[in-house]
Short mmCIF file of C-alpha atoms and ligand atoms in Angstrom, two decimals:
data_model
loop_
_atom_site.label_atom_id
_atom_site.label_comp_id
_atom_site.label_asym_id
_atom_site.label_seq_id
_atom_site.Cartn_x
_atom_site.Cartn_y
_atom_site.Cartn_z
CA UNK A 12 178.34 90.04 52.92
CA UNK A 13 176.47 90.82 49.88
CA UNK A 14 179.42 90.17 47.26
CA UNK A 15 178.44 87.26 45.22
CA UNK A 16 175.02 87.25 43.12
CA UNK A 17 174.31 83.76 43.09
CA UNK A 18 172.01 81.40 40.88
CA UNK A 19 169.13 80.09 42.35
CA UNK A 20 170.68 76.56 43.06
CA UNK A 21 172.04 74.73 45.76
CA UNK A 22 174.14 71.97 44.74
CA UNK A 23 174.80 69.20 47.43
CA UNK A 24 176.92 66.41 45.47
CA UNK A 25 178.88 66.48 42.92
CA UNK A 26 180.68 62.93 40.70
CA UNK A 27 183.07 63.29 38.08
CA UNK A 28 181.11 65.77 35.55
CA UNK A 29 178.16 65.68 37.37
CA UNK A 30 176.92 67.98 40.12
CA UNK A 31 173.05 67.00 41.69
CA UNK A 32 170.82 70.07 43.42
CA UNK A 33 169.28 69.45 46.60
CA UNK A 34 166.06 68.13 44.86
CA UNK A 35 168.39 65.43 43.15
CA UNK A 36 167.89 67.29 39.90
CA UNK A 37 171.70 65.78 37.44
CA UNK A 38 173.58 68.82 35.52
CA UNK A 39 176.11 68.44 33.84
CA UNK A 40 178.98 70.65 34.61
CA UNK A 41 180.94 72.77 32.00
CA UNK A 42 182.39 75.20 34.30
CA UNK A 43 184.55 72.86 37.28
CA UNK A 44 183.44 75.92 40.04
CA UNK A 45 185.85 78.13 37.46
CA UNK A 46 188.50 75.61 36.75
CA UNK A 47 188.99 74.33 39.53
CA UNK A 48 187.63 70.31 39.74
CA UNK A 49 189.75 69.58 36.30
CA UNK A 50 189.84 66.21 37.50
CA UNK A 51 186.14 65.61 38.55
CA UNK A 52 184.27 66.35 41.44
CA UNK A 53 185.41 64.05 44.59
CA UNK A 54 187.94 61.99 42.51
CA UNK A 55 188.23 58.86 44.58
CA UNK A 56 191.90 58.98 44.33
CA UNK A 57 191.40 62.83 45.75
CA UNK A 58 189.45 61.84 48.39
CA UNK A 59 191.45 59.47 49.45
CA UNK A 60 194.58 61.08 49.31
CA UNK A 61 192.64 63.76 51.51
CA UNK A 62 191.40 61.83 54.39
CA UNK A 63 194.33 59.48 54.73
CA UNK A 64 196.46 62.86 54.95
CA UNK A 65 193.98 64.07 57.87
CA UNK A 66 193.95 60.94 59.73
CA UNK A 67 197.67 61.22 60.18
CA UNK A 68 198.35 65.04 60.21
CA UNK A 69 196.53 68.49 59.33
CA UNK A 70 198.78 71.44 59.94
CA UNK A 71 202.02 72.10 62.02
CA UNK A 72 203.10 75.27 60.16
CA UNK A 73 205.85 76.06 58.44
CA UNK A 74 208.71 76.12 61.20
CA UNK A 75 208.58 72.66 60.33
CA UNK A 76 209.12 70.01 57.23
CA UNK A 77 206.30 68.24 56.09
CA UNK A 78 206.49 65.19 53.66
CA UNK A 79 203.15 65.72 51.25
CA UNK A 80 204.96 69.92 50.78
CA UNK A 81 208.32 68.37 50.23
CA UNK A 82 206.90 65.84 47.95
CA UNK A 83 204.85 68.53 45.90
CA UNK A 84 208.10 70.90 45.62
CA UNK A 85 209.78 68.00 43.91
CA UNK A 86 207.31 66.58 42.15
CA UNK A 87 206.41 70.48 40.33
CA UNK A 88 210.32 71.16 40.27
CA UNK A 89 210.21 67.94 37.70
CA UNK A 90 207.36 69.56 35.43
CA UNK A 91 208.79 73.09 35.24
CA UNK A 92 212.36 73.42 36.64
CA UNK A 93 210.95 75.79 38.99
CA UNK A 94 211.02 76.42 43.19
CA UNK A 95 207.59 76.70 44.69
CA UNK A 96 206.32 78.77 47.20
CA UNK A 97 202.86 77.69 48.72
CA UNK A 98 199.93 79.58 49.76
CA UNK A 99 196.30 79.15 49.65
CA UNK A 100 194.26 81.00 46.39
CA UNK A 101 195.27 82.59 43.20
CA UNK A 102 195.21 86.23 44.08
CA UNK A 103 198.09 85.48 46.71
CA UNK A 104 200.00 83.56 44.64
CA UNK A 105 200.16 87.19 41.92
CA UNK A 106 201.14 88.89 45.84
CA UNK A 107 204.00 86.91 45.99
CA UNK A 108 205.55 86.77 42.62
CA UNK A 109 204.72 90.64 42.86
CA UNK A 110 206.72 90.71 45.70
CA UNK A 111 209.44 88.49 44.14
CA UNK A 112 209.49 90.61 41.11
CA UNK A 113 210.13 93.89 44.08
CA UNK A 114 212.66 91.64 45.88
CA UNK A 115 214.28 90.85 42.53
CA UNK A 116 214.70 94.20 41.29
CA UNK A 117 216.20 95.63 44.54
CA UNK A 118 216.03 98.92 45.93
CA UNK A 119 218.87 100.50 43.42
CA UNK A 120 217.02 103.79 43.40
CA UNK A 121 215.97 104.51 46.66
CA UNK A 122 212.23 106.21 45.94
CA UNK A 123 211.41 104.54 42.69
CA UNK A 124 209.37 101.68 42.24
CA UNK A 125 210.23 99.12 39.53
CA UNK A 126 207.61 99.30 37.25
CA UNK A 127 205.08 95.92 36.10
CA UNK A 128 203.34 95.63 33.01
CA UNK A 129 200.14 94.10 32.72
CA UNK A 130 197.50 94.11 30.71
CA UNK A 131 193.68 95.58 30.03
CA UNK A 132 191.61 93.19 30.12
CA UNK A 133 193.77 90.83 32.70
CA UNK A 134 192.50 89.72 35.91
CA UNK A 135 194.81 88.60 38.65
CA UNK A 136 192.73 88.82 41.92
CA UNK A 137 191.07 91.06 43.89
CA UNK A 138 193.66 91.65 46.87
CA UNK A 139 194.95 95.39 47.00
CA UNK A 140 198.00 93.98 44.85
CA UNK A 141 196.92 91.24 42.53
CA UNK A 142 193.66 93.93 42.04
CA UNK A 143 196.15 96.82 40.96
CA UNK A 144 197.46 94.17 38.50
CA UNK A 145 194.12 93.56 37.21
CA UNK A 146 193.30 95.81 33.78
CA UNK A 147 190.00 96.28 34.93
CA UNK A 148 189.36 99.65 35.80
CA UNK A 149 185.51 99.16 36.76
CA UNK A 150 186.78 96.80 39.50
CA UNK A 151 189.70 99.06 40.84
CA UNK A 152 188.18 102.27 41.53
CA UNK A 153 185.92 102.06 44.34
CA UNK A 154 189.44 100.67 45.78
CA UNK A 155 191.67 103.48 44.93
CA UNK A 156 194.60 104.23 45.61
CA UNK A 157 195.94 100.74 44.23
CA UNK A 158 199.60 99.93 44.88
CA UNK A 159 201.51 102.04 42.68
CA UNK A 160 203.99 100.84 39.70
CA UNK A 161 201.36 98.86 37.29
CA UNK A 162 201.08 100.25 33.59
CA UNK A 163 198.27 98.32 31.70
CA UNK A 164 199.19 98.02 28.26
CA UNK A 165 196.79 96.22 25.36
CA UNK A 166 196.51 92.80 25.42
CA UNK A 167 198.26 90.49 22.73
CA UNK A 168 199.75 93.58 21.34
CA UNK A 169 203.46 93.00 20.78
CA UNK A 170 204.31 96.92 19.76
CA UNK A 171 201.98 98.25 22.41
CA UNK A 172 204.51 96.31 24.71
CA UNK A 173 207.21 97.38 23.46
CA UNK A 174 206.29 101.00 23.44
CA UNK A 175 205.93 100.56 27.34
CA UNK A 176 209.39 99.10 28.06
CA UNK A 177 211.80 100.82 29.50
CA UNK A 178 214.73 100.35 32.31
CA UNK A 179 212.36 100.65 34.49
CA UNK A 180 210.60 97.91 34.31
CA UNK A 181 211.18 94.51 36.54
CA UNK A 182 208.62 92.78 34.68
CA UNK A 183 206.14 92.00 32.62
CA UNK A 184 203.12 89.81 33.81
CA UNK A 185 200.43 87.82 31.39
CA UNK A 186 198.00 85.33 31.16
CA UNK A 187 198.78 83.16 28.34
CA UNK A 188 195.13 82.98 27.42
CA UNK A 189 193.24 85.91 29.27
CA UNK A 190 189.92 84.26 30.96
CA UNK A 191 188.39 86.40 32.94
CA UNK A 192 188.07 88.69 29.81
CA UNK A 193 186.56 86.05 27.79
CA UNK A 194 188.82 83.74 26.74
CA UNK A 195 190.95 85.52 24.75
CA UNK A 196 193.92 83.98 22.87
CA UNK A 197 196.75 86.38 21.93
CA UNK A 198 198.54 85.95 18.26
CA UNK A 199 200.74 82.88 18.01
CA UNK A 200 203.79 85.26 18.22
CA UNK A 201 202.92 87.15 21.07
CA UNK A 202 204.54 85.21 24.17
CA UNK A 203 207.94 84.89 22.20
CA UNK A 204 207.73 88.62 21.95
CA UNK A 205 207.23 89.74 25.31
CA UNK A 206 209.77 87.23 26.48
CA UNK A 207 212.15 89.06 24.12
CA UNK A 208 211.46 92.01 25.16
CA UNK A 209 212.29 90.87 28.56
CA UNK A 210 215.41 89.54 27.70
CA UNK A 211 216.34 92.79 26.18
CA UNK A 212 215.34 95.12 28.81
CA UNK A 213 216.29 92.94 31.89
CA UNK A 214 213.03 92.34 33.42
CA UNK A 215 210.94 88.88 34.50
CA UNK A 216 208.46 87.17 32.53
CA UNK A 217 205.65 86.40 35.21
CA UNK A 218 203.24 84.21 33.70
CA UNK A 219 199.93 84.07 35.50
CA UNK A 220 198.37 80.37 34.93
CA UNK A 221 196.03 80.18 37.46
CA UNK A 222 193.44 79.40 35.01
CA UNK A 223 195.13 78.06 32.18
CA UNK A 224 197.88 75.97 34.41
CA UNK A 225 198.05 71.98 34.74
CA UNK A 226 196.07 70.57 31.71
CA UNK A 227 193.44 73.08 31.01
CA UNK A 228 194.58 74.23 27.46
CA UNK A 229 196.00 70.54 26.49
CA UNK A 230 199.97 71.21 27.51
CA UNK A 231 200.80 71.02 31.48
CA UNK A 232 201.11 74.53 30.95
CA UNK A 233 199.99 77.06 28.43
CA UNK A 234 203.02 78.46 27.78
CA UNK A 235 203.87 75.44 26.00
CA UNK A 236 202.08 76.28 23.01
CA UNK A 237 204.44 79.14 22.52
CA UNK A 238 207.64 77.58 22.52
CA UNK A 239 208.98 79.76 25.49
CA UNK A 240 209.25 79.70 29.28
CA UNK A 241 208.38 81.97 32.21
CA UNK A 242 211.02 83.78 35.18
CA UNK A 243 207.78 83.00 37.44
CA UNK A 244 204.50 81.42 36.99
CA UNK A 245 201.13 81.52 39.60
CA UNK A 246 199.25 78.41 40.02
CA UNK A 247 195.79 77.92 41.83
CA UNK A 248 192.30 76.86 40.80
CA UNK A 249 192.94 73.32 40.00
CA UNK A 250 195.99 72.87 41.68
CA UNK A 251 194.45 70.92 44.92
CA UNK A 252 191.16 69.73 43.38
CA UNK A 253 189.00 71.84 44.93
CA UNK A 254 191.20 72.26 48.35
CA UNK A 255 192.05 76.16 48.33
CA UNK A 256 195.63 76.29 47.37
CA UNK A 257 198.27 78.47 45.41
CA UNK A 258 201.91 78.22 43.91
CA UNK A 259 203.94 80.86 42.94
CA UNK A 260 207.02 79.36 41.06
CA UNK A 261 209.77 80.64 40.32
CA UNK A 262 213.49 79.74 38.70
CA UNK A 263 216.66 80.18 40.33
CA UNK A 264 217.16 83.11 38.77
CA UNK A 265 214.20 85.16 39.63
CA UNK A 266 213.76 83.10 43.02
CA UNK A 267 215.06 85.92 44.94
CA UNK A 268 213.45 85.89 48.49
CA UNK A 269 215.83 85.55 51.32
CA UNK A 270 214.86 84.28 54.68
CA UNK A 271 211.93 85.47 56.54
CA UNK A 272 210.69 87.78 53.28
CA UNK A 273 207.51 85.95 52.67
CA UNK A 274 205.36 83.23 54.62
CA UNK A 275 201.89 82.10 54.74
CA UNK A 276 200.47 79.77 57.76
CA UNK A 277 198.44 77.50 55.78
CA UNK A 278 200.69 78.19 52.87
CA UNK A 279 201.83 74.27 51.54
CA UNK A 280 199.74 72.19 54.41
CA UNK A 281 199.96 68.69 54.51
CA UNK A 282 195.81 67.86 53.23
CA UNK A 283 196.68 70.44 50.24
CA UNK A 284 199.60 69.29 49.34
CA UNK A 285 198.67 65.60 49.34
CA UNK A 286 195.74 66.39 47.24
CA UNK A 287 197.68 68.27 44.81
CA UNK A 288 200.06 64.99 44.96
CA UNK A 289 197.14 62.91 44.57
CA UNK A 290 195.81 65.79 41.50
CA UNK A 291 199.41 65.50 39.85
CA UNK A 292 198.83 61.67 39.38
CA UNK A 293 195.23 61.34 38.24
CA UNK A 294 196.38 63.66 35.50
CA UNK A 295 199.24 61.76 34.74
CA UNK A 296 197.59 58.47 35.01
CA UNK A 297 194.40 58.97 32.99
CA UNK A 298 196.11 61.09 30.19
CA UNK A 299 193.79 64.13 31.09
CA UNK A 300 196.44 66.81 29.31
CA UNK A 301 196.24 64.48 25.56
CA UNK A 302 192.70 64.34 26.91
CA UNK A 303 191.96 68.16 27.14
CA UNK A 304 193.46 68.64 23.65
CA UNK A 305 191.25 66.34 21.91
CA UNK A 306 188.32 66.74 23.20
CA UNK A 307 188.72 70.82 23.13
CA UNK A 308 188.49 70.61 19.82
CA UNK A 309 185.04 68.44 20.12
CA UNK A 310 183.69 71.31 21.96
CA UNK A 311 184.85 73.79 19.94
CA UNK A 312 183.18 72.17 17.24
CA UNK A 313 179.96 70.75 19.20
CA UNK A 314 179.57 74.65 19.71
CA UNK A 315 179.68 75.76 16.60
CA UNK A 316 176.99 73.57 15.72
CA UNK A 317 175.16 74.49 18.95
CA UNK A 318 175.65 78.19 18.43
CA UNK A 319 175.22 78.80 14.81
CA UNK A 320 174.67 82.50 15.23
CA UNK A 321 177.87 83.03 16.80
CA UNK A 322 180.24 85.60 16.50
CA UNK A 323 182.96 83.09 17.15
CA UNK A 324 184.09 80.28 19.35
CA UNK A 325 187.25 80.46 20.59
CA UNK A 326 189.85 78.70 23.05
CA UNK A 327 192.45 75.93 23.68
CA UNK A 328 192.11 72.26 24.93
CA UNK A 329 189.00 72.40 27.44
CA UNK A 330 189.17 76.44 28.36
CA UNK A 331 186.66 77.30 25.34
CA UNK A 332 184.21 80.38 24.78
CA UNK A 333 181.84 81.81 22.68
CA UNK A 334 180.82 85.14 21.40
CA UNK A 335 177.72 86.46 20.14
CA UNK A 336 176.79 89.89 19.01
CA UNK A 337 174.17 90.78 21.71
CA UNK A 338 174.16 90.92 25.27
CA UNK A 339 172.15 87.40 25.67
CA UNK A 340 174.75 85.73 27.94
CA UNK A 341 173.39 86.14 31.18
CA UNK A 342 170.08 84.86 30.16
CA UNK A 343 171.71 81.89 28.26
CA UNK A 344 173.12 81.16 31.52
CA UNK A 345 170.37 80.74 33.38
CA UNK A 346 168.28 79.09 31.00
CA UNK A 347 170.88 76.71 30.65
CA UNK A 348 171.15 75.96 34.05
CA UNK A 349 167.66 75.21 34.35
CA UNK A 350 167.77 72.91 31.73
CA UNK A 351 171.23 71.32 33.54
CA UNK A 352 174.26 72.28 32.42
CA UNK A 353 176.24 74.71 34.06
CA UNK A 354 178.13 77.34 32.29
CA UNK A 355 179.15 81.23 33.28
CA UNK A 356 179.39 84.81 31.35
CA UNK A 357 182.61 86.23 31.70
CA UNK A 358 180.85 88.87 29.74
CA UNK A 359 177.42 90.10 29.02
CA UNK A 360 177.84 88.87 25.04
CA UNK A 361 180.34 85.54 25.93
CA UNK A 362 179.79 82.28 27.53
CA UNK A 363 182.29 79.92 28.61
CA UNK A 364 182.84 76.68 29.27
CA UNK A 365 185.50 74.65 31.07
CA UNK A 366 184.62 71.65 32.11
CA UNK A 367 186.51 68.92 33.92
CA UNK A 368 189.01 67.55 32.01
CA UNK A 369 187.49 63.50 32.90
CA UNK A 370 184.30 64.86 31.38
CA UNK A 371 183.10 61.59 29.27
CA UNK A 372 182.59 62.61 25.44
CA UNK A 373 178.74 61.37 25.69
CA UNK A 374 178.18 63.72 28.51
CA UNK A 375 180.20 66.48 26.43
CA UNK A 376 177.83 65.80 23.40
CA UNK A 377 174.55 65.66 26.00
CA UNK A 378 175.64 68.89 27.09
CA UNK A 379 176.27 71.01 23.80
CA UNK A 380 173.11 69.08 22.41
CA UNK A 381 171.16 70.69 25.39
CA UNK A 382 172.58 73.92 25.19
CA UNK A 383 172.15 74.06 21.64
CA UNK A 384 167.97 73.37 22.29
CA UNK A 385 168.13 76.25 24.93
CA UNK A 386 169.56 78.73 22.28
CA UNK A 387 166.87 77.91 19.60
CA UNK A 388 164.37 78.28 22.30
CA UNK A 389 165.39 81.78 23.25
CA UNK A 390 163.55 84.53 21.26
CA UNK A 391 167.61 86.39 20.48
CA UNK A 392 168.21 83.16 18.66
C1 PLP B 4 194.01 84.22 35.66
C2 PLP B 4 193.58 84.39 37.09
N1 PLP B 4 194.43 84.94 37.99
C3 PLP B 4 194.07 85.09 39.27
C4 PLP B 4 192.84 84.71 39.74
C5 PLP B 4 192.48 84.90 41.18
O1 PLP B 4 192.39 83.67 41.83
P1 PLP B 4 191.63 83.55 43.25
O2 PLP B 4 190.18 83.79 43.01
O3 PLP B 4 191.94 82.15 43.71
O4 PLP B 4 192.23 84.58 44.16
C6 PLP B 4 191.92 84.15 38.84
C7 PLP B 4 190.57 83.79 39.28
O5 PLP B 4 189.64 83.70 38.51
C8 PLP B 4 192.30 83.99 37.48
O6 PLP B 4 191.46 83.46 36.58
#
């Protein structure tokens, strides 16, 4: 079906930062297919870990154990004191802490629906739930009706939250750096607020970091920077390096599904979870979250050099974007694609970049050099 507008490129192999066409043409990549290869394209150690696992077993579903799932629970349970529930993308990881946050807040008044705060601007998916989360309006009406109990509220506007709290409410659910919208970071004090105002009016703190999770921003998890810590959190993207898989985590607390109230066939399956395993330990082992950090703020600063003209450049660790004050994204893009190096427009007047978080600093500094010839070259420069 016609739902993807594509670039005119077919990419056949792809090493570390590197991704080749199929006329062997080398680009460097500063997007990881939207934060998802964070530890390189076909990480030997990924690879690996993926074809010993489906030599031995692929899938017997979940009326069984399985050790690579087992091992995964445990080994995220250690990083975030949280219990995992598996599934397979990003959008149905948001279904099932939206279902958690339903299953949480009980049916005390039968014909109500606990109410969720998001945010405009916030993307969560486009399944009938995770897209009624989303604060997109362009991208929920030719879907109406959504599921019903969302109020979209400002993003990284502490008050505007507040004004929207009430007893109703079983939650409130964030990114912790919005990046669909452009990479936008709130104020400093902004996650401490709304997990106040949690605390005060009873409800979750459902942190979505599907994009900003394991590494990206230069903590495990982006919530790090703010001192406090989520009821639930999503995980996807990166999480199987490039094997479609989700997590939606959860604490004791908030983990309040009881047998037979969720379930997902491929959800946890042995060649995910053993490349998440194998994931896990590449980051670990080759310091990629201290790696992220530093080198985000290289490529904050290679881009302001690249990008003189810009509004602003913006980001944390290796989740960076910048602004300008036209609409010359799209053509950027694609200029700089042709050139080799792949980047996206989450907006007509932003680029962004996220590359994988093994990038080498040479190829980081070949990259921004390029891109900064491709600006100069364009006539909006
Ligand atoms: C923050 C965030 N949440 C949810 C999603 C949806 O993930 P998926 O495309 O795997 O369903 C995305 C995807 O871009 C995202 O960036």
């Amino acid at each position: 079906m016609e739902t993807y507008k594509r670039r005119p490129v077919e990419f056949v192999e792809g090493r570390g930062a590197l991704l080749f066409d199929a006329d062997g043409k080398r680009y460097i990549d500063l997007l990881a297919g939207l934060a998802v290869t964070s530890v390189g394209h076909s990480h030997p150690m990924v690879v690996d870990a993926i074809a010993e696992q489906a030599g031995l077993l692929m899938h017997v579903s979940n009326l069984f154990y399985t050790r690579p799932a087992a091992e995964l629970a445990s080994r995220l349970h250690e990083l975030t004191g949280m219990k995992s529930f598996f599934c397979n993308s990003g959008a149905e990881a948001i279904e099932c802490a939206l279902k958690l946050v339903r299953r949480w807040a009980g049916t005390a008044t039968p014909g109500s629906v606990p109410r969720i705060i998001a945010t405009e601007g916030g993307f969560h998916g486009r399944t009938m739930g995770s897209l009624s989360a989303t604060g997109q309006p362009a991208k929920q009406a030719p879907f109406a009706p959504l599921v019903p109990g969302f109020t979209h509220v400002p993003y990284g506007d502490a008050e505007a939250l507040r004004a929207a709290m009430g007893p109703d409410v079983a939650a409130v659910l964030l990114e912790p750096i919005q990046g669909e919208a452009g990479v936008i970071v709130p104020p400093d004090d902004y996650l401490p607020a709304a997990r106040g105002l949690c605390d005060e009016f009873g409800a979750l703190l459902v942190l979505d970091e599907i994009q900003t999770g394991l590494g990206r921003t230069g903590t495990w998890f982006a919530y790090e920077h703010s001192g406090v810590r989520p009821d639930v959190m999503c995980l996807a993207k990166g999480v199987a390096g490039g094997l479609p898989m989700g997590v939606c985590l959860a604490t004791d607390g908030a983990a309040a599904f009881q047998l037979g109230d969720h379930a997902s066939t491929f959800g946890g399956g042995p060649v995910p979870a053993a490349a998440a395993l194998a994931v896990l330990d590449v980051i670990a082992k080759e310091g990629l979250v201290e790696r992220s950090a530093t080198l985000g703020e290289r490529l904050k600063e290679l881009a302001r050099t690249a990008f003189p003209e810009a509004v602003e450049v913006r980001g944390r660790g290796l989740m960076v974007a910048v602004e300008f004050d036209a609409p010359v994204a799209g053509d950027l893009v694609g200029a700089a694609l042709e050139a080799g190096v792949v980047i996206n427009d989450p907006a007509p007047n932003v680029i962004r970049m996220l590359p994988p978080l093994v990038i080498a600093e040479r190829e980081l500094d070949e990259a921004l050099s390029t891109l900064g010839e491709v600006w100069r070259s364009m006539p909006s420069a």
